[in-house]
Short mmCIF file of C-alpha atoms in Angstrom, two decimals:
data_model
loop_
_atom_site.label_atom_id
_atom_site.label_comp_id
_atom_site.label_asym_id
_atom_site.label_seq_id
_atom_site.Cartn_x
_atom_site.Cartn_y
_atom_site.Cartn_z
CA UNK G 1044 105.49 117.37 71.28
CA UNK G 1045 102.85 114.41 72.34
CA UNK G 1046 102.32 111.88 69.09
CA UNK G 1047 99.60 109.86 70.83
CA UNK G 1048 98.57 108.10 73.90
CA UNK G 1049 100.78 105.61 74.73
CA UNK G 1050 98.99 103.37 77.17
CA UNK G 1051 96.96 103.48 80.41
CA UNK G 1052 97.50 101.61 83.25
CA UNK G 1053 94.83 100.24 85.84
CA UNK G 1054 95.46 98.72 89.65
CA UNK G 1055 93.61 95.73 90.11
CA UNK G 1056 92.19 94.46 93.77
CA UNK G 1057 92.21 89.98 92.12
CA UNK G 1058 94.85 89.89 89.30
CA UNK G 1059 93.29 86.44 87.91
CA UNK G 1060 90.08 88.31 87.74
CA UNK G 1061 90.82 91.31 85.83
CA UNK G 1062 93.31 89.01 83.71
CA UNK G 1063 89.99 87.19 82.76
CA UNK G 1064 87.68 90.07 82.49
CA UNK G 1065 90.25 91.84 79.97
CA UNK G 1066 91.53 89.16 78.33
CA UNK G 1067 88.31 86.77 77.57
CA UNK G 1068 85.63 89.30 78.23
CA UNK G 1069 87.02 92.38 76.35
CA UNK G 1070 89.13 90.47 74.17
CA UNK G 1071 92.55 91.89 74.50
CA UNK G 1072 95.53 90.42 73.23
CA UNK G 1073 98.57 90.16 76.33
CA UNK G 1074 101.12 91.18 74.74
CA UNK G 1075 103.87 90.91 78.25
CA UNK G 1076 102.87 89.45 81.67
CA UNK G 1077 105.60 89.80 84.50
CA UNK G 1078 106.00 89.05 87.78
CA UNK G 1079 107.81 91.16 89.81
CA UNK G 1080 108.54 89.20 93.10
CA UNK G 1081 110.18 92.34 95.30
CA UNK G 1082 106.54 94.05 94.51
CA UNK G 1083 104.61 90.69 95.23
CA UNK G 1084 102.86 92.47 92.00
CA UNK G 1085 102.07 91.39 88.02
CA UNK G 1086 101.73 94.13 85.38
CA UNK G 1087 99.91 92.66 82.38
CA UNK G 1088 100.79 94.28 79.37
CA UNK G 1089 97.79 94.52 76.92
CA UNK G 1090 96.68 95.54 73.10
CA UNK G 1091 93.58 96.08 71.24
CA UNK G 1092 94.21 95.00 67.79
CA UNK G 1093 98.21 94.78 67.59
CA UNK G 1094 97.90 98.23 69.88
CA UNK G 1095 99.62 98.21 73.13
CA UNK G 1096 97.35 100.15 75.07
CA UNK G 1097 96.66 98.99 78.77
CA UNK G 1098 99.12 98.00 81.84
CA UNK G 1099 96.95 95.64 84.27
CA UNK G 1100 99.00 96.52 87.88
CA UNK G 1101 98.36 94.08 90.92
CA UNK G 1102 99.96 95.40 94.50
CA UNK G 1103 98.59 93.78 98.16
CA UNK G 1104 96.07 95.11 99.33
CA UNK G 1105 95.70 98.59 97.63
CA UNK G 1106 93.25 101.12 98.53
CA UNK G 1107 89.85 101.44 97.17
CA UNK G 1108 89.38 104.28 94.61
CA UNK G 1109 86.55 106.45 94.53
CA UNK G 1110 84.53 105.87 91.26
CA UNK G 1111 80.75 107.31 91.84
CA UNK G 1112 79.68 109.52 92.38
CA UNK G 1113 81.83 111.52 90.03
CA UNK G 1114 84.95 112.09 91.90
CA UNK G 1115 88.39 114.29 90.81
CA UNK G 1116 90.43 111.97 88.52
CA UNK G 1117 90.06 109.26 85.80
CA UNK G 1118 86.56 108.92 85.17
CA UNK G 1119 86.82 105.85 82.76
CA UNK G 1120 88.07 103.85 79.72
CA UNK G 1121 86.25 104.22 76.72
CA UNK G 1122 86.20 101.63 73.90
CA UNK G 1123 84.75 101.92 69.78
CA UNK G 1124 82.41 99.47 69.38
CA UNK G 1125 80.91 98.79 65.57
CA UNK G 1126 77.60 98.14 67.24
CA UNK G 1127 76.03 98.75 70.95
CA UNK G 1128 73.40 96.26 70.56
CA UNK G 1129 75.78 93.27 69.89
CA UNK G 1130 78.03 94.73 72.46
CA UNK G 1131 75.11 94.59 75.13
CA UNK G 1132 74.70 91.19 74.41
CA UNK G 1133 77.87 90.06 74.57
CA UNK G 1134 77.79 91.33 78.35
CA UNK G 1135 74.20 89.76 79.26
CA UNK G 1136 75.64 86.40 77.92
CA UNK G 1137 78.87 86.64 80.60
CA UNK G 1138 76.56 88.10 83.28
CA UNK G 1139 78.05 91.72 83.14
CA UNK G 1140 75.31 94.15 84.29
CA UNK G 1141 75.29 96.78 82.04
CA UNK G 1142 73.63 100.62 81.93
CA UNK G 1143 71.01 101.70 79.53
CA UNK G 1144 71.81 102.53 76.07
CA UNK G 1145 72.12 106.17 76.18
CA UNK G 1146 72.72 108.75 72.95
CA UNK G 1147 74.98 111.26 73.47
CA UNK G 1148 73.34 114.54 72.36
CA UNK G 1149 76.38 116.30 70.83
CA UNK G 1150 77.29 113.62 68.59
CA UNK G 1151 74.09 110.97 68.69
CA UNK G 1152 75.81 108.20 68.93
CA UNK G 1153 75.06 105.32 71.57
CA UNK G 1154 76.60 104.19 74.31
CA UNK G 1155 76.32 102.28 77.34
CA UNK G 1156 78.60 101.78 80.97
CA UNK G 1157 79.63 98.53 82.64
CA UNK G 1158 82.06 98.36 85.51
CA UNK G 1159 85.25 95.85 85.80
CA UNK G 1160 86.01 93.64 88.45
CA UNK G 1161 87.19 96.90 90.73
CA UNK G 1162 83.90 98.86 89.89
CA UNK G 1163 86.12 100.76 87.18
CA UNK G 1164 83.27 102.58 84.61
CA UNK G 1165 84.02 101.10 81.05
CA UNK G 1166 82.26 102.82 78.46
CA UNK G 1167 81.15 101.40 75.37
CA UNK G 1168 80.62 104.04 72.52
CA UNK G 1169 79.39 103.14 68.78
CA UNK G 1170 81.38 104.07 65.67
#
């Protein structure tokens, strides 16, 4: 019955912020930005190349989410990268702390973990 994963969506705390940090940092294309003035709230639609993949929610004041330790729920977004070293430096040049390279021992590939502006994990994993 399921084809494929249509999108995820993420609440954001500073709209502008996460607008920025997906847009110019990660490099998504926005594919729909609304207002919706009854919700005092923007949902940003976004794709990864020509892919609509991520809804960017703002709401007033929402409630923090738990993200470590581990806690019951999403645990992150993951993204292909061709290469983690180039990836890495792409976030020391914008001043995004980022994990240790890690390989994962199933697979061996690399990967790494930086947070967005919320403290949402973002994983990085290499083709």
């Amino acid at each position: 019955m399921l084809s494929k994963v249509h999108h995820i969506a993420i609440i954001c705390s500073d709209y502008e912020k996460s607008k920025e940090f997906y847009t110019q940092f990660l490099g998504l294309t926005i594919l729909n930005e609304t207002y919706r003035t009854e919700r005092d709230s923007y949902k940003l639609d976004l794709a990864l190349n020509g892919h609509y993949i991520l809804e960017v929610f703002s709401f007033p004041q929402p409630p923090k989410r738990i993200s470590r330790p581990e806690a019951c729920g999403l645990r992150h977004l993951a993204f292909q990268v061709g290469s983690i070293e180039e990836m890495v430096t792409h976030c020391n040049q914008n001043n995004i702390a980022v994990e240790p390279i890690r390989v994962d021992e199933i697979t061996g590939k690399k990967f790494t973990f930086i947070s967005d502006p919320d403290d949402l994990p973002i994983e990085f994993y290499e083709q």
